[in-house]
Structure formats: C-alpha cells, structure tokens
mmCIF file of C-alpha atoms and ligand atoms in Angstrom:
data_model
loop_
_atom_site.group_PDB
_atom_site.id
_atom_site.type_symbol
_atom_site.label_atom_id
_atom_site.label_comp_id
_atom_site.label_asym_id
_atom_site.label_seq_id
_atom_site.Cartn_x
_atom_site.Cartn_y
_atom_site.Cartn_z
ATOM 1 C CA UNK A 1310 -39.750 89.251 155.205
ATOM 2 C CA UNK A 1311 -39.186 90.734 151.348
ATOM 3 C CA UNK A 1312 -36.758 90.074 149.304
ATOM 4 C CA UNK A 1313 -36.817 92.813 147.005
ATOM 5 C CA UNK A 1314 -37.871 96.617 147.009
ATOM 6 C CA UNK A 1315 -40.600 96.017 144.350
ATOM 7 C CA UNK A 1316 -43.962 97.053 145.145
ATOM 8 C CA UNK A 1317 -45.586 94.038 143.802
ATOM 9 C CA UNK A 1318 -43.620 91.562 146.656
ATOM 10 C CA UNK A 1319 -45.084 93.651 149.690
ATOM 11 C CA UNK A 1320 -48.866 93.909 147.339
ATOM 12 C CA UNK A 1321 -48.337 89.591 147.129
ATOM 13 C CA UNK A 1322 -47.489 89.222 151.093
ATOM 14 C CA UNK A 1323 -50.413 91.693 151.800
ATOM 15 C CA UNK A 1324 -52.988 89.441 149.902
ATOM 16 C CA UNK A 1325 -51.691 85.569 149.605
ATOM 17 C CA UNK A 1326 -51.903 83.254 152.177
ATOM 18 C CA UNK A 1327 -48.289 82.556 154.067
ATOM 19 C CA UNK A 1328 -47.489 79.061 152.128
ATOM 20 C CA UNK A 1329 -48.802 80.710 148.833
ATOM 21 C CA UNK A 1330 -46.578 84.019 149.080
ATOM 22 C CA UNK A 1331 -43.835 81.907 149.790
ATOM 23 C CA UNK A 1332 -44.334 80.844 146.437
ATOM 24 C CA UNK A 1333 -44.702 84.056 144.749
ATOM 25 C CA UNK A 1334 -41.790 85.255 146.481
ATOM 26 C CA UNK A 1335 -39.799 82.335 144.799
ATOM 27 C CA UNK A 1336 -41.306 83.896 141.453
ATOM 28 C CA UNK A 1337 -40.291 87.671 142.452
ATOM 29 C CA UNK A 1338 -36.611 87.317 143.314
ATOM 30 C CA UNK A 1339 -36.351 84.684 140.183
ATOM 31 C CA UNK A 1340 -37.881 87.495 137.960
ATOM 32 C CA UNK A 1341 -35.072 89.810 139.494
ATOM 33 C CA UNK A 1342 -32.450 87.597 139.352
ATOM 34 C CA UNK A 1343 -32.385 85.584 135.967
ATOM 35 C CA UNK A 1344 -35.223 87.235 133.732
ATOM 36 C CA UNK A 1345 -34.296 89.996 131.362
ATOM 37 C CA UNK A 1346 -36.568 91.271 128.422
ATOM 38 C CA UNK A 1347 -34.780 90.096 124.659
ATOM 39 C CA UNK A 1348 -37.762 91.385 122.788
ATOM 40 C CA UNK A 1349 -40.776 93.523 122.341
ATOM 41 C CA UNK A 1350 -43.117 93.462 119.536
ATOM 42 C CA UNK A 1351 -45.998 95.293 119.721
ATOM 43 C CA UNK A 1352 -49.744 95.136 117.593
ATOM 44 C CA UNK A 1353 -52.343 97.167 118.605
ATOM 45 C CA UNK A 1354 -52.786 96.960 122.459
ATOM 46 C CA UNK A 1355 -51.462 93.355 122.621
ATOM 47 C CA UNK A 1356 -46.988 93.702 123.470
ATOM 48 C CA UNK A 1357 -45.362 90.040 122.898
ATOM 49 C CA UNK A 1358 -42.565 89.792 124.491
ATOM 50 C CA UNK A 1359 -39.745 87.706 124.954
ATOM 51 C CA UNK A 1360 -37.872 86.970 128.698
ATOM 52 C CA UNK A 1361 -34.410 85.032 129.329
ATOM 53 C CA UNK A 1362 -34.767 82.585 132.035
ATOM 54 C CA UNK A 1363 -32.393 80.715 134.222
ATOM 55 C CA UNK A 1364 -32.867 77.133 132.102
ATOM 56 C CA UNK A 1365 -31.347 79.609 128.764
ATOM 57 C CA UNK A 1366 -35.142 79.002 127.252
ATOM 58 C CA UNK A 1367 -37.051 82.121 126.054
ATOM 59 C CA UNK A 1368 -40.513 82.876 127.513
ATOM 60 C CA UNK A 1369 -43.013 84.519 125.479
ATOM 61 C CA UNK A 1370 -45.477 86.450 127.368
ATOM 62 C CA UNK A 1371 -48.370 88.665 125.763
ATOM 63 C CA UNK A 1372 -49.375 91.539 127.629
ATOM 64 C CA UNK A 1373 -52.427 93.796 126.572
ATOM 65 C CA UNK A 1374 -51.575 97.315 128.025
ATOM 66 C CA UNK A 1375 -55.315 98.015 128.227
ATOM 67 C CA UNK A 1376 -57.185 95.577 130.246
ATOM 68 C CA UNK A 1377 -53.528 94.133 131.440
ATOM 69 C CA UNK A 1378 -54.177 90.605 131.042
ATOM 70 C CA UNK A 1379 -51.296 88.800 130.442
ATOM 71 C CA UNK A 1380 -50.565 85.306 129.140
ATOM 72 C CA UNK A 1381 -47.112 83.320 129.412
ATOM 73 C CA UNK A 1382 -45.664 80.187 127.497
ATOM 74 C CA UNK A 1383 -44.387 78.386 130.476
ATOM 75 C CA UNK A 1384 -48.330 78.234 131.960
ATOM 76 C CA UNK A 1385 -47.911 78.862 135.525
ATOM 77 C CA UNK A 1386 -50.629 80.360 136.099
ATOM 78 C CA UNK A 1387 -53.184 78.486 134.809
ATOM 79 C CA UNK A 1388 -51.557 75.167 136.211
ATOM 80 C CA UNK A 1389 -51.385 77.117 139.786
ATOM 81 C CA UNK A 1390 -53.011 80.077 140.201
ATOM 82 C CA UNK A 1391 -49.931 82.278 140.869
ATOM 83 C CA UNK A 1392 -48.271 84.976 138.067
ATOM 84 C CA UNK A 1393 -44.959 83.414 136.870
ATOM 85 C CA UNK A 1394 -41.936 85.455 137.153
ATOM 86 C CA UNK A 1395 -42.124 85.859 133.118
ATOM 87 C CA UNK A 1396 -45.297 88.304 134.239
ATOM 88 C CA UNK A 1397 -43.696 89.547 136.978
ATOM 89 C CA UNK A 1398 -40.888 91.221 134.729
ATOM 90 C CA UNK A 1399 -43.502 92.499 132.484
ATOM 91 C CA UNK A 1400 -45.953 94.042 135.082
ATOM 92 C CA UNK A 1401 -42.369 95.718 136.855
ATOM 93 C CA UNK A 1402 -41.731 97.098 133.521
ATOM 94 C CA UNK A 1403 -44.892 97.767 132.384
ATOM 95 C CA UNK A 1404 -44.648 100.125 136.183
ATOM 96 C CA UNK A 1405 -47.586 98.181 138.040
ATOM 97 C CA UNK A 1406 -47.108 98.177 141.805
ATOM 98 C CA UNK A 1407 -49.625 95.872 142.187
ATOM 99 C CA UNK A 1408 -50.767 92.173 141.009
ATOM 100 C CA UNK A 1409 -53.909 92.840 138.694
ATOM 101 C CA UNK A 1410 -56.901 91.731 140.768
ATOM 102 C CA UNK A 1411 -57.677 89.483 137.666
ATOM 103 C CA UNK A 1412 -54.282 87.386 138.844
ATOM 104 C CA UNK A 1413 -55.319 87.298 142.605
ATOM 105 C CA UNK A 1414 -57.305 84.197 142.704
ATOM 106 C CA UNK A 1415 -59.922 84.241 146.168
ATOM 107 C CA UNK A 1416 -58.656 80.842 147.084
ATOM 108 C CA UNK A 1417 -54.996 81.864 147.755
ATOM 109 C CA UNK A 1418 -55.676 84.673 149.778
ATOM 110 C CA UNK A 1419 -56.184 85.640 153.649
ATOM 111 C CA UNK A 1420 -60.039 86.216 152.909
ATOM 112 C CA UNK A 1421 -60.454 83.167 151.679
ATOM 113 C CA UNK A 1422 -58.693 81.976 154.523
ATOM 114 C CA UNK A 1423 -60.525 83.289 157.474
ATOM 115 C CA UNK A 1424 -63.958 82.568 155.686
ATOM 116 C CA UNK A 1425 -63.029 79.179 154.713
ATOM 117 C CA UNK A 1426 -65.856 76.515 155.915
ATOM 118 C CA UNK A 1427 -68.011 73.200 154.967
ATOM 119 C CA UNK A 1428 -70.951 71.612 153.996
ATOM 120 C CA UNK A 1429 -72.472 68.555 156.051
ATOM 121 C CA UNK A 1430 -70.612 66.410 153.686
ATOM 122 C CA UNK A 1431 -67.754 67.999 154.291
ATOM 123 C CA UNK A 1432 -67.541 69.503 151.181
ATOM 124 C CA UNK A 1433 -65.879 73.417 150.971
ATOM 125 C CA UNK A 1434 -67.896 76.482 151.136
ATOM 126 C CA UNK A 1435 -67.405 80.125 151.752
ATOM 127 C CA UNK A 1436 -69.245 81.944 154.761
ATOM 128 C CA UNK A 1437 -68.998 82.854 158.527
ATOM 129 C CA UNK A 1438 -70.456 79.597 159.394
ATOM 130 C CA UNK A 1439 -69.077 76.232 160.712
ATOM 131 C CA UNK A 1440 -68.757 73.872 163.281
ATOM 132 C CA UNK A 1441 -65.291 73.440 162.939
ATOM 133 C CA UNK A 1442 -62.316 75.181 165.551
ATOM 134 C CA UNK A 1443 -60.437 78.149 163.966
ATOM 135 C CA UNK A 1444 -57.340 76.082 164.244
ATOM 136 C CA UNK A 1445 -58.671 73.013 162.259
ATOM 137 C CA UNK A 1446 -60.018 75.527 159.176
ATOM 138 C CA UNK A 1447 -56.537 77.622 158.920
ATOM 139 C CA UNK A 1448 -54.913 73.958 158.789
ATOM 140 C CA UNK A 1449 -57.223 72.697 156.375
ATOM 141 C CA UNK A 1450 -56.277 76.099 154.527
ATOM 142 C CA UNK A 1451 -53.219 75.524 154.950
ATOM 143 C CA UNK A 1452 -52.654 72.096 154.112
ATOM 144 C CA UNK A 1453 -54.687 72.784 150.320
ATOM 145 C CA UNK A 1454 -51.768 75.238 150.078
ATOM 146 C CA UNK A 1455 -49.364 73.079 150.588
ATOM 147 C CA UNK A 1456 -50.716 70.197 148.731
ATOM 148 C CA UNK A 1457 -51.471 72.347 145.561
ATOM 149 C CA UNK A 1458 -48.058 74.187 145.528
ATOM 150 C CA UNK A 1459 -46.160 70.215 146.059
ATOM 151 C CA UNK A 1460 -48.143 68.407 143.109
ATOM 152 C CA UNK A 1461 -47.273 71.787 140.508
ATOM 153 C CA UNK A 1462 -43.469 71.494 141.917
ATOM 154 C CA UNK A 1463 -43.380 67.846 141.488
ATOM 155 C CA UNK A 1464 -45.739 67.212 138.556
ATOM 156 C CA UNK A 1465 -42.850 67.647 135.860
ATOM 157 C CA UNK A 1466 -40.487 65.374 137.409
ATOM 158 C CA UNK A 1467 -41.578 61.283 137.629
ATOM 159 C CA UNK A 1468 -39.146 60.539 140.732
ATOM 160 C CA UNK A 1469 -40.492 63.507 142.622
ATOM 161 C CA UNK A 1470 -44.214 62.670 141.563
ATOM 162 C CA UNK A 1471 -43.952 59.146 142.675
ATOM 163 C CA UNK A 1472 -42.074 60.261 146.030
ATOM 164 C CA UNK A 1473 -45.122 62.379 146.538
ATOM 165 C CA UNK A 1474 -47.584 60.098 145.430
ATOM 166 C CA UNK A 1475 -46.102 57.809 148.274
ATOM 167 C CA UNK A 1476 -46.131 60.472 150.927
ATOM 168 C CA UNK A 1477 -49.698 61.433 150.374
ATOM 169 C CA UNK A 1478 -50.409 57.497 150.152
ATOM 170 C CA UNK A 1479 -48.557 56.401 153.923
ATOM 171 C CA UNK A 1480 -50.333 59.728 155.180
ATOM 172 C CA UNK A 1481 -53.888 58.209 154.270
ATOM 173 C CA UNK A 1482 -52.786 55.002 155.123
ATOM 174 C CA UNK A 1483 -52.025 56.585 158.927
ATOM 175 C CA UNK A 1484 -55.189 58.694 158.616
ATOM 176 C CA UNK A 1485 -57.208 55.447 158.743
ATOM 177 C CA UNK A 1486 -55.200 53.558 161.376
ATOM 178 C CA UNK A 1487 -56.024 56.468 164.005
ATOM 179 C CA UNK A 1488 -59.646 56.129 163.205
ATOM 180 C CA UNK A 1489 -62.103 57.609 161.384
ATOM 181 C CA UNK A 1490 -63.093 60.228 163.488
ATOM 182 C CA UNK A 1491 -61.630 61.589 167.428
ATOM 183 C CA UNK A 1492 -63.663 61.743 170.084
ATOM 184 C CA UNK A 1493 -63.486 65.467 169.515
ATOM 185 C CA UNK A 1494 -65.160 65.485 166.799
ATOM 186 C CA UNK A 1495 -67.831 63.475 167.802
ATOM 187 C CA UNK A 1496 -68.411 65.912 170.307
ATOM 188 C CA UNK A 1497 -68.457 68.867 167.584
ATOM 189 C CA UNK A 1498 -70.799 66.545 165.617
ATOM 190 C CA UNK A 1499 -73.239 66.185 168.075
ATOM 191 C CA UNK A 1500 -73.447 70.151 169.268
ATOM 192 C CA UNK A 1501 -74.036 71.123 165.832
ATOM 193 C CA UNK A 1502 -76.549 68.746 165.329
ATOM 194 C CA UNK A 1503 -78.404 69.658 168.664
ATOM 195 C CA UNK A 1504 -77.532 73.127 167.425
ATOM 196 C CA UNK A 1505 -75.480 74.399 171.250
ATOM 197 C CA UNK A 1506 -72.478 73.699 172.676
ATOM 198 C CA UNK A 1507 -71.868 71.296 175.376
ATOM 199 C CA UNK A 1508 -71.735 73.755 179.126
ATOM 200 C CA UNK A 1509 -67.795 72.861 180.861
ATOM 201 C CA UNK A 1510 -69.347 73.383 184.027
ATOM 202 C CA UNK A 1511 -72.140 71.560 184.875
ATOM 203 C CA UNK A 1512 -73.916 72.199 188.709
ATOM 204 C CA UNK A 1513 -76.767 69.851 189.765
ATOM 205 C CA UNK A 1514 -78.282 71.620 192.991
ATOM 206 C CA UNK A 1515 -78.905 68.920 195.936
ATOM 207 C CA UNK A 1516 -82.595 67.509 196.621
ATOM 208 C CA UNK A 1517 -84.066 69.389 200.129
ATOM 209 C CA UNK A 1518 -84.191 66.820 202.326
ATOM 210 C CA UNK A 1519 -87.601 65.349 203.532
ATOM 211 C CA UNK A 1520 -88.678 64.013 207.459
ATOM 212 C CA UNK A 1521 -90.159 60.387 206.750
ATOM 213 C CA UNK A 1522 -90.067 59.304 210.008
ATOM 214 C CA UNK A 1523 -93.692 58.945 211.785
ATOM 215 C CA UNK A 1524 -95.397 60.247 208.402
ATOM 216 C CA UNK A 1525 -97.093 57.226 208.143
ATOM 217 C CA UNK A 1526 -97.548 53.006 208.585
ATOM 218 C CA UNK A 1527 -96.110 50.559 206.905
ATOM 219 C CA UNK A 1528 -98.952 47.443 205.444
ATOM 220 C CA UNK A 1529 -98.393 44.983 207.100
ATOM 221 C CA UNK A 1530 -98.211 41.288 205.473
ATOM 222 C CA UNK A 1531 -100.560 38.719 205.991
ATOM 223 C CA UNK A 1532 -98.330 36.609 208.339
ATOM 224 C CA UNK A 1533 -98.100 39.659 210.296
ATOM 225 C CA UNK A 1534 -101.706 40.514 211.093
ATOM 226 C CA UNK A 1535 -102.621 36.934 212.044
ATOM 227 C CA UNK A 1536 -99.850 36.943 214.454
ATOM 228 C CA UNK A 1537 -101.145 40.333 215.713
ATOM 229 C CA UNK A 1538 -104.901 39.359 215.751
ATOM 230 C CA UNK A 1539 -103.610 36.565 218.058
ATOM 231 C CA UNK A 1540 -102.036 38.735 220.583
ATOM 232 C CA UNK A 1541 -104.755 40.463 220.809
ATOM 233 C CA UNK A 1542 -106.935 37.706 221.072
ATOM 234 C CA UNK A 1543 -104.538 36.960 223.917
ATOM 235 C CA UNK A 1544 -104.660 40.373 225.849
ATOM 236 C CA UNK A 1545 -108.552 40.306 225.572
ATOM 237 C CA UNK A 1546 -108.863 36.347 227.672
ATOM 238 C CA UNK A 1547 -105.865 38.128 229.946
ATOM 239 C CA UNK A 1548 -108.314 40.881 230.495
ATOM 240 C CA UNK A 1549 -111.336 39.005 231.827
ATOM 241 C CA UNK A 1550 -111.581 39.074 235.596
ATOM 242 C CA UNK A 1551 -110.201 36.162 237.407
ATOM 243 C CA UNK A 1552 -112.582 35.728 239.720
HETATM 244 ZN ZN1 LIG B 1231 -43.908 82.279 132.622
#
C-alpha cells in the first residue's frame, strides 16, 4: 500500500522486491515528512544542496541535472543499495517520477528475484536454471533482503549489532543441529545429478504366469536310482514264470 502520492513510491513498489520497498518506503515518507531543502548552490551542471533531517543535521547531496547522478553525505546508498530520502527530496524537486535506472540495483528487484539460482557449490547465479523449488529461491531471496537491510539498520549501533550478531549466531547454531541436509534435498540432489525427476507413481505390471507342471523330470539323486534299480531288479525275478 503507498504512503504518499509521489510517483517515485508507486515506480519503487513496481521494481523492488517486497522486504526492499519496505525500505524505500521508510525513505519516501521520511523525505516527506522531515526533509526540507536549506540550500542550493549551483556550478555548472553539478547543484549542491543542502536537506534538514529529523536528527537537526544537514545533508549535503550533489545532484548533476544532466546525467542525474546524485551523491549524498549520509552514504546510504552505497552502504545499501537503496536512494536515501536526502535523494529522494532532490529527484521530487528536481520533478523525476521515477528512480534513475542508475539507482535501481538488479539485486533488489523482482527480476532478480524470479531469476535468482546457483552453482553446484551453491554459489549465486542468474538464469532460468536450477534444481531448487520456487519456494526455496524466493526465500533465499528473501532472506538476503532481510539480512542486508538488518546489518545496515543495526551496523551503527553496538547493542543492536551484537543482538544481531547473536541471532544470526543461535540460527546457525540450529541450522547444524537439524542436519546438514533433509531428506528432500537429497532427493533434489540426486535428480539433478541423474538429470530427471523421480516418477510419484510408479506401476510394475505382473509376470504372466507359466504351467510347470508335467514340463519336465526332476534328476534324481544317487540314493534314489539305486533304490529304483532295485525295484526293478525286483519286478523283473517277480516276472519270471513260476513254473
Ligand atoms: Zn542521504
């Protein structure tokens, strides 16, 4: 849901990822709220200029109206990839609708998203392919979200870095305790190593059934024929004529 009628909140929700708009949202309605241009020098393309912010410090951000890069004192976006509401002001002022495609980085949005995927090693790449379920790789997305946007809102604070140190630390901790990898996943292992996927129906027909009986004699042991030759050693003195 937006917060504000400026074009650039709806142009931030259409491109970043739900946990990174969030974010920029925060930016947007701070940039509304508690940023207000003090001053505007100008040399050649470049415009310096200086925004209030809530904290009473003044942000200097340099703007070049041609190519529209802009730079900020407080660093946001090089320490997280997302415009700071310093920019924000500017761009609004400066009558952009939209967040230059320069400031858009690939990781934070919905493409990147959808095409996220991995190496054998596990390691990130970008393509169609994996092995992995759609819900695991918009987790994993998800989760690098998260984790980015909780170490740049705790790294200036040392109680909230060490709380969050500790948190990542018990969830590693658990991580190895359930095992190092589910039976699931052994499954996905093995189908893209055999390169198919295991059927979840699997029909073996029955054998025809075959007539043994009278096909054939058995060999008899040696015990047996002995015994037999004497019978019929027997039968041939029972035959002779008794006269
Ligand atoms: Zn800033």
């Amino acid at each position: 849901m937006l917060e504000t009628c400026w074009s650039i909140e709806s142009h931030g929700r259409d491109v970043y990822t739900h946990e990174v708009f969030a974010e920029f949202q925060r930016q947007v309605v701070a940039a509304r709220d508690y940023c207000h241009v003090k001053s505007i020098v100008q040399v050649g393309e470049v415009r310096t200029i200086g925004i209030s912010s809530k904290s009473g410090k003044v942000r200097v951000v340099s703007f070049n109206t041609s190519t529209k890069a802009a730079h900020c004192s407080c660093s946001m976006f090089e320490s997280l990839g997302i415009i700071c509401r310093h920019i924000i002001v500017v761009l609004k002022n400066e009558g952009c609708n939209e967040i230059p495609s320069q400031y858009v980085l690939h990781r934070w949005t919905k493409m990147a998203a959808r095409q996220l995927s991995y190496d054998a090693n596990g390691h990130e790449l970008e393509g169609p392919s994996t092995c992995l379920s759609p819900t695991i790789k918009k987790l994993y997305s998800e989760t690098c979200s998260k984790f980015s946007l909780a170490l740049h809102a705790a790294k200036h604070c040392e109680e909230k870095m060490r709380y969050f140190h500790k948190v990542v630390g018990d969830a590693f901790t658990q991580l190895e305790q359930m095992g190092a990898i589910s039976e699931q996943s052994k499954v996905q292992e093995f189908e893209s190593f055999v390169g198919t996927s295991f059927p979840s129906v699997i029909s073996i027909h029955p054998p025809d059934v075959a007539n043994t009986k009278g096909s054939g004699k058995r060999l008899k042991r040696g015990s047996e024929q002995t015994v037999n030759q004497k019978k019929k050693r027997a039968n041939s003195i029972q035959k002779v004529p008794d006269k």
